[in-house]
Amino acid sequence: MVNKKIAVGICFVLFFATSYASYSYFSNQTGKTLSSGNVVPTGVVDPESLEPKTEECPLNGKMQTKKQKEKWVTRRPMGIAIENSKDARPQSGLSNADVIYEAVVEGGITRFLGIFYCQDAPFVGPVRSARVHFMKVLREYGDYPLYAHVGGANCDAESGSGCANGAKADALGIIRKLGWDGYNDLNQFGVPFPYYWRDYERLPNVATEHTVYSSTSKLWDYAKTKRKLTNIDEEGVSWDKTFTSWKFQDDAKESDKGTASKIELGFWNTFASEMGVVWNYDSKTNTYKRANGGAPHNDKNTGKQIISKNVMVVFAKESPANDGYDGGHILYQLSGTGDALIFQNGNAIKGTWDKEDEETRMKFFDEKDKELPMVRGQIFIEILPVGNKVTY
C-alpha cells in the first residue's frame, strides 16, 4: 500500500514538473519573440522592420525585406487549423498569416485555416482538428504543403463512427490517401513536445481542447529536420512546381477608393451573435478591421486588431456529412464556380469564384469575367453557405 502511494506521488511530481516546465518555457516570456528565437523587450523596434521592403510575397503580394525572403525561400507553405469558438479568443498568430480561410466546421461554429509562408508567428493557436473543406483549399499551395492540426474528423472502421455517407468527412482518411500521413502532415498526435505544447495559463478558465499551441518556426524546423521537407522534397522537387500565384495590385488612389465602409456577415443562426463578423473599412490605411462576436477581434500576440487588405466572400453549397457525429460535420462544394463578393479599396464588387479542381487555384472574377488581382497584403476568405446575406 505504501509503495503504491509512493508511485502515485512520483507520477504526480513528474506530471507537475513537465507541465510547469512547458508553461515556464513558452508562456512566461515577455516582449516580442522574433523568428530567430530571440526575445525583444516591449517597445524595442525589430531591426528587420526598418529595412527596405523590396521583395514580393508570392502568396499575397505583400512587400517584405530581403532577410524575410531569405527565410521563406528555404521552406514551403503551411496551413494551420486555428479554432474560433468563444473560449479560443483571442487567438494567437492570425495577424501573421498570409491568407486566412474561415468556414463553419460543425454546429454553427467557425474555424480558420491560416496559410503561413512569408511571415513567422512566435505563437499560433489554439490549434484544432483537420477538416475536409480546408484541405481542399490547402491543396492549392503546391506539392505537399505542410498541414498542422490536432487530430481530425475520421472514419473509425472498427466502431463504425463517422463512416456513414461514404465517409465524406473523413479528413484523416484523405490525408492517408494523399500520402501526407507522416510526411507533410504535422498532426500533433505524431509530433511531440516541444513542437506543440499546452498553454496552462488558459486551463483554469477553459477546457483542455482549447489550449494547444505551436510556433511557425518550430513547425518548419520539424519539417526540415524530421521529414526532410524544405522548399524541396526528398527528390529535389520544389513545392511551387505546380503552384499558381494570384495577380496583385498596389493600394488604390484616394480618388478610386469606394464608400463600402462596413461589411456584416453571418454563418448560421446557431451561435449567430458569437460568430457574427463585421469588417470596418479604414480608408486612411486602406485596410479592413475585423470584429467577431460583437467585439474587436484582436491577436493575442500583439494585442492589436486583426486587419486585412482583401475580404473575399465565397458562397458555396453547404451540406451535412451525416456521418453520425454529435454536432454534425459540415461539407462545402469548393470546386467548380459560384457567386462571390469582393471587398477591396473600399469597393464592393459582385463577381464569381472559380476553382477547376482541388489542386487548382481559386480565382475571383468581376461581372465582366475579368480576373481580379489582390491588393498587396493579407487576404481573408470567408466561406458562406449559398443564400446567406451580406450587408455593406
PDB file of N, CA, C and O in Angstrom, residues 100-140:
ATOM      1  N   ILE A 100      -6.032  33.752 -44.910  1.00  0.00           N
ATOM      2  CA  ILE A 100      -6.858  33.076 -43.912  1.00  0.00           C
ATOM      3  C   ILE A 100      -8.186  32.687 -44.540  1.00  0.00           C
ATOM      4  O   ILE A 100      -8.814  33.486 -45.242  1.00  0.00           O
ATOM      5  N   TYR A 101      -8.604  31.445 -44.287  1.00  0.00           N
ATOM      6  CA  TYR A 101      -9.919  30.974 -44.698  1.00  0.00           C
ATOM      7  C   TYR A 101     -10.756  30.755 -43.435  1.00  0.00           C
ATOM      8  O   TYR A 101     -10.242  30.263 -42.420  1.00  0.00           O
ATOM      9  N   GLU A 102     -12.049  31.091 -43.503  1.00  0.00           N
ATOM     10  CA  GLU A 102     -12.954  30.843 -42.386  1.00  0.00           C
ATOM     11  C   GLU A 102     -14.208  30.153 -42.900  1.00  0.00           C
ATOM     12  O   GLU A 102     -14.776  30.555 -43.920  1.00  0.00           O
ATOM     13  N   ALA A 103     -14.652  29.118 -42.178  1.00  0.00           N
ATOM     14  CA  ALA A 103     -15.877  28.411 -42.541  1.00  0.00           C
ATOM     15  C   ALA A 103     -16.391  27.669 -41.315  1.00  0.00           C
ATOM     16  O   ALA A 103     -15.634  27.381 -40.379  1.00  0.00           O
ATOM     17  N   VAL A 104     -17.678  27.352 -41.337  1.00  0.00           N
ATOM     18  CA  VAL A 104     -18.254  26.537 -40.272  1.00  0.00           C
ATOM     19  C   VAL A 104     -17.680  25.125 -40.353  1.00  0.00           C
ATOM     20  O   VAL A 104     -17.519  24.565 -41.441  1.00  0.00           O
ATOM     21  N   VAL A 105     -17.383  24.547 -39.181  1.00  0.00           N
ATOM     22  CA  VAL A 105     -16.919  23.156 -39.159  1.00  0.00           C
ATOM     23  C   VAL A 105     -17.984  22.228 -38.587  1.00  0.00           C
ATOM     24  O   VAL A 105     -18.113  21.078 -39.008  1.00  0.00           O
ATOM     25  N   GLU A 106     -18.741  22.708 -37.616  1.00  0.00           N
ATOM     26  CA  GLU A 106     -19.827  21.912 -37.047  1.00  0.00           C
ATOM     27  C   GLU A 106     -20.653  22.790 -36.113  1.00  0.00           C
ATOM     28  O   GLU A 106     -20.131  23.712 -35.483  1.00  0.00           O
ATOM     29  N   GLY A 107     -21.957  22.533 -36.072  1.00  0.00           N
ATOM     30  CA  GLY A 107     -22.825  23.193 -35.113  1.00  0.00           C
ATOM     31  C   GLY A 107     -22.886  24.704 -35.201  1.00  0.00           C
ATOM     32  O   GLY A 107     -23.267  25.368 -34.240  1.00  0.00           O
ATOM     33  N   GLY A 108     -22.508  25.269 -36.327  1.00  0.00           N
ATOM     34  CA  GLY A 108     -22.538  26.713 -36.478  1.00  0.00           C
ATOM     35  C   GLY A 108     -21.289  27.419 -36.011  1.00  0.00           C
ATOM     36  O   GLY A 108     -21.190  28.657 -36.077  1.00  0.00           O
ATOM     37  N   ILE A 109     -20.293  26.688 -35.528  1.00  0.00           N
ATOM     38  CA  ILE A 109     -19.035  27.273 -35.053  1.00  0.00           C
ATOM     39  C   ILE A 109     -18.019  27.272 -36.184  1.00  0.00           C
ATOM     40  O   ILE A 109     -17.812  26.261 -36.855  1.00  0.00           O
ATOM     41  N   THR A 110     -17.375  28.399 -36.385  1.00  0.00           N
ATOM     42  CA  THR A 110     -16.395  28.505 -37.471  1.00  0.00           C
ATOM     43  C   THR A 110     -14.993  28.154 -36.988  1.00  0.00           C
ATOM     44  O   THR A 110     -14.707  28.083 -35.797  1.00  0.00           O
ATOM     45  N   ARG A 111     -14.149  27.932 -37.966  1.00  0.00           N
ATOM     46  CA  ARG A 111     -12.731  27.662 -37.712  1.00  0.00           C
ATOM     47  C   ARG A 111     -11.929  28.327 -38.823  1.00  0.00           C
ATOM     48  O   ARG A 111     -12.450  28.611 -39.897  1.00  0.00           O
ATOM     49  N   PHE A 112     -10.660  28.560 -38.556  1.00  0.00           N
ATOM     50  CA  PHE A 112      -9.773  29.198 -39.537  1.00  0.00           C
ATOM     51  C   PHE A 112      -8.740  28.202 -40.055  1.00  0.00           C
ATOM     52  O   PHE A 112      -8.296  27.310 -39.333  1.00  0.00           O
ATOM     53  N   LEU A 113      -8.349  28.393 -41.295  1.00  0.00           N
ATOM     54  CA  LEU A 113      -7.132  27.789 -41.829  1.00  0.00           C
ATOM     55  C   LEU A 113      -6.215  28.949 -42.156  1.00  0.00           C
ATOM     56  O   LEU A 113      -6.479  29.712 -43.098  1.00  0.00           O
ATOM     57  N   GLY A 114      -5.168  29.123 -41.363  1.00  0.00           N
ATOM     58  CA  GLY A 114      -4.187  30.171 -41.641  1.00  0.00           C
ATOM     59  C   GLY A 114      -3.079  29.609 -42.508  1.00  0.00           C
ATOM     60  O   GLY A 114      -2.491  28.570 -42.181  1.00  0.00           O
ATOM     61  N   ILE A 115      -2.791  30.276 -43.620  1.00  0.00           N
ATOM     62  CA  ILE A 115      -1.699  29.864 -44.506  1.00  0.00           C
ATOM     63  C   ILE A 115      -0.491  30.739 -44.202  1.00  0.00           C
ATOM     64  O   ILE A 115      -0.522  31.963 -44.382  1.00  0.00           O
ATOM     65  N   PHE A 116       0.591  30.113 -43.750  1.00  0.00           N
ATOM     66  CA  PHE A 116       1.811  30.825 -43.373  1.00  0.00           C
ATOM     67  C   PHE A 116       2.932  30.463 -44.343  1.00  0.00           C
ATOM     68  O   PHE A 116       3.115  29.303 -44.684  1.00  0.00           O
ATOM     69  N   TYR A 117       3.684  31.478 -44.753  1.00  0.00           N
ATOM     70  CA  TYR A 117       4.836  31.248 -45.624  1.00  0.00           C
ATOM     71  C   TYR A 117       5.841  32.384 -45.524  1.00  0.00           C
ATOM     72  O   TYR A 117       7.005  32.175 -45.214  1.00  0.00           O
ATOM     73  N   CYS A 118       5.390  33.614 -45.744  1.00  0.00           N
ATOM     74  CA  CYS A 118       6.310  34.745 -45.806  1.00  0.00           C
ATOM     75  C   CYS A 118       6.568  35.401 -44.453  1.00  0.00           C
ATOM     76  O   CYS A 118       7.471  36.227 -44.339  1.00  0.00           O
ATOM     77  N   GLN A 119       5.786  35.059 -43.443  1.00  0.00           N
ATOM     78  CA  GLN A 119       5.961  35.649 -42.120  1.00  0.00           C
ATOM     79  C   GLN A 119       5.956  34.548 -41.062  1.00  0.00           C
ATOM     80  O   GLN A 119       5.333  33.508 -41.240  1.00  0.00           O
ATOM     81  N   ASP A 120       6.651  34.822 -39.961  1.00  0.00           N
ATOM     82  CA  ASP A 120       6.678  33.913 -38.827  1.00  0.00           C
ATOM     83  C   ASP A 120       5.708  34.388 -37.753  1.00  0.00           C
ATOM     84  O   ASP A 120       5.456  35.589 -37.625  1.00  0.00           O
ATOM     85  N   ALA A 121       5.211  33.443 -36.974  1.00  0.00           N
ATOM     86  CA  ALA A 121       4.391  33.758 -35.806  1.00  0.00           C
ATOM     87  C   ALA A 121       4.980  33.008 -34.613  1.00  0.00           C
ATOM     88  O   ALA A 121       5.042  31.769 -34.638  1.00  0.00           O
ATOM     89  N   PRO A 122       5.416  33.710 -33.572  1.00  0.00           N
ATOM     90  CA  PRO A 122       6.061  33.036 -32.435  1.00  0.00           C
ATOM     91  C   PRO A 122       5.121  32.119 -31.675  1.00  0.00           C
ATOM     92  O   PRO A 122       5.551  31.130 -31.098  1.00  0.00           O
ATOM     93  N   PHE A 123       3.840  32.451 -31.641  1.00  0.00           N
ATOM     94  CA  PHE A 123       2.829  31.612 -31.017  1.00  0.00           C
ATOM     95  C   PHE A 123       1.638  31.532 -31.968  1.00  0.00           C
ATOM     96  O   PHE A 123       1.190  32.553 -32.488  1.00  0.00           O
ATOM     97  N   VAL A 124       1.118  30.325 -32.185  1.00  0.00           N
ATOM     98  CA  VAL A 124      -0.056  30.128 -33.039  1.00  0.00           C
ATOM     99  C   VAL A 124      -1.031  29.197 -32.331  1.00  0.00           C
ATOM    100  O   VAL A 124      -0.652  28.127 -31.858  1.00  0.00           O
ATOM    101  N   GLY A 125      -2.305  29.607 -32.287  1.00  0.00           N
ATOM    102  CA  GLY A 125      -3.295  28.723 -31.699  1.00  0.00           C
ATOM    103  C   GLY A 125      -4.490  29.472 -31.160  1.00  0.00           C
ATOM    104  O   GLY A 125      -4.590  30.685 -31.312  1.00  0.00           O
ATOM    105  N   PRO A 126      -5.407  28.732 -30.528  1.00  0.00           N
ATOM    106  CA  PRO A 126      -5.360  27.295 -30.281  1.00  0.00           C
ATOM    107  C   PRO A 126      -5.489  26.480 -31.573  1.00  0.00           C
ATOM    108  O   PRO A 126      -6.296  26.796 -32.436  1.00  0.00           O
ATOM    109  N   VAL A 127      -4.667  25.440 -31.673  1.00  0.00           N
ATOM    110  CA  VAL A 127      -4.669  24.573 -32.855  1.00  0.00           C
ATOM    111  C   VAL A 127      -5.714  23.482 -32.643  1.00  0.00           C
ATOM    112  O   VAL A 127      -5.790  22.878 -31.572  1.00  0.00           O
ATOM    113  N   ARG A 128      -6.527  23.229 -33.688  1.00  0.00           N
ATOM    114  CA  ARG A 128      -7.582  22.227 -33.569  1.00  0.00           C
ATOM    115  C   ARG A 128      -7.506  21.223 -34.716  1.00  0.00           C
ATOM    116  O   ARG A 128      -6.510  21.162 -35.433  1.00  0.00           O
ATOM    117  N   SER A 129      -8.572  20.493 -34.948  1.00  0.00           N
ATOM    118  CA  SER A 129      -8.531  19.321 -35.813  1.00  0.00           C
ATOM    119  C   SER A 129      -8.717  19.641 -37.297  1.00  0.00           C
ATOM    120  O   SER A 129      -9.191  20.708 -37.673  1.00  0.00           O
ATOM    121  N   ALA A 130      -8.352  18.674 -38.119  1.00  0.00           N
ATOM    122  CA  ALA A 130      -8.417  18.798 -39.581  1.00  0.00           C
ATOM    123  C   ALA A 130      -9.847  18.657 -40.078  1.00  0.00           C
ATOM    124  O   ALA A 130     -10.652  17.926 -39.508  1.00  0.00           O
ATOM    125  N   ARG A 131     -10.168  19.360 -41.165  1.00  0.00           N
ATOM    126  CA  ARG A 131     -11.467  19.271 -41.810  1.00  0.00           C
ATOM    127  C   ARG A 131     -11.286  19.191 -43.320  1.00  0.00           C
ATOM    128  O   ARG A 131     -10.353  19.780 -43.889  1.00  0.00           O
ATOM    129  N   VAL A 132     -12.202  18.483 -43.985  1.00  0.00           N
ATOM    130  CA  VAL A 132     -12.080  18.198 -45.410  1.00  0.00           C
ATOM    131  C   VAL A 132     -12.055  19.467 -46.250  1.00  0.00           C
ATOM    132  O   VAL A 132     -11.228  19.604 -47.161  1.00  0.00           O
ATOM    133  N   HIS A 133     -12.954  20.425 -45.991  1.00  0.00           N
ATOM    134  CA  HIS A 133     -13.025  21.589 -46.886  1.00  0.00           C
ATOM    135  C   HIS A 133     -11.785  22.471 -46.785  1.00  0.00           C
ATOM    136  O   HIS A 133     -11.424  23.137 -47.757  1.00  0.00           O
ATOM    137  N   PHE A 134     -11.113  22.471 -45.629  1.00  0.00           N
ATOM    138  CA  PHE A 134      -9.874  23.236 -45.538  1.00  0.00           C
ATOM    139  C   PHE A 134      -8.748  22.551 -46.314  1.00  0.00           C
ATOM    140  O   PHE A 134      -7.861  23.208 -46.859  1.00  0.00           O
ATOM    141  N   MET A 135      -8.798  21.233 -46.370  1.00  0.00           N
ATOM    142  CA  MET A 135      -7.796  20.518 -47.156  1.00  0.00           C
ATOM    143  C   MET A 135      -7.960  20.805 -48.649  1.00  0.00           C
ATOM    144  O   MET A 135      -6.995  20.809 -49.405  1.00  0.00           O
ATOM    145  N   LYS A 136      -9.206  21.047 -49.077  1.00  0.00           N
ATOM    146  CA  LYS A 136      -9.457  21.343 -50.484  1.00  0.00           C
ATOM    147  C   LYS A 136      -8.783  22.642 -50.918  1.00  0.00           C
ATOM    148  O   LYS A 136      -8.311  22.754 -52.048  1.00  0.00           O
ATOM    149  N   VAL A 137      -8.743  23.638 -50.027  1.00  0.00           N
ATOM    150  CA  VAL A 137      -8.081  24.889 -50.394  1.00  0.00           C
ATOM    151  C   VAL A 137      -6.585  24.818 -50.105  1.00  0.00           C
ATOM    152  O   VAL A 137      -5.778  25.443 -50.806  1.00  0.00           O
ATOM    153  N   LEU A 138      -6.180  24.049 -49.106  1.00  0.00           N
ATOM    154  CA  LEU A 138      -4.750  23.915 -48.811  1.00  0.00           C
ATOM    155  C   LEU A 138      -4.005  23.284 -49.975  1.00  0.00           C
ATOM    156  O   LEU A 138      -2.837  23.609 -50.231  1.00  0.00           O
ATOM    157  N   ARG A 139      -4.683  22.408 -50.708  1.00  0.00           N
ATOM    158  CA  ARG A 139      -4.023  21.731 -51.827  1.00  0.00           C
ATOM    159  C   ARG A 139      -3.686  22.679 -52.976  1.00  0.00           C
ATOM    160  O   ARG A 139      -2.960  22.303 -53.897  1.00  0.00           O
ATOM    161  N   GLU A 140      -4.166  23.911 -52.912  1.00  0.00           N
ATOM    162  CA  GLU A 140      -3.793  24.911 -53.917  1.00  0.00           C
ATOM    163  C   GLU A 140      -2.351  25.370 -53.754  1.00  0.00           C
ATOM    164  O   GLU A 140      -1.783  25.974 -54.673  1.00  0.00           O
TER     165      GLU A 140
END
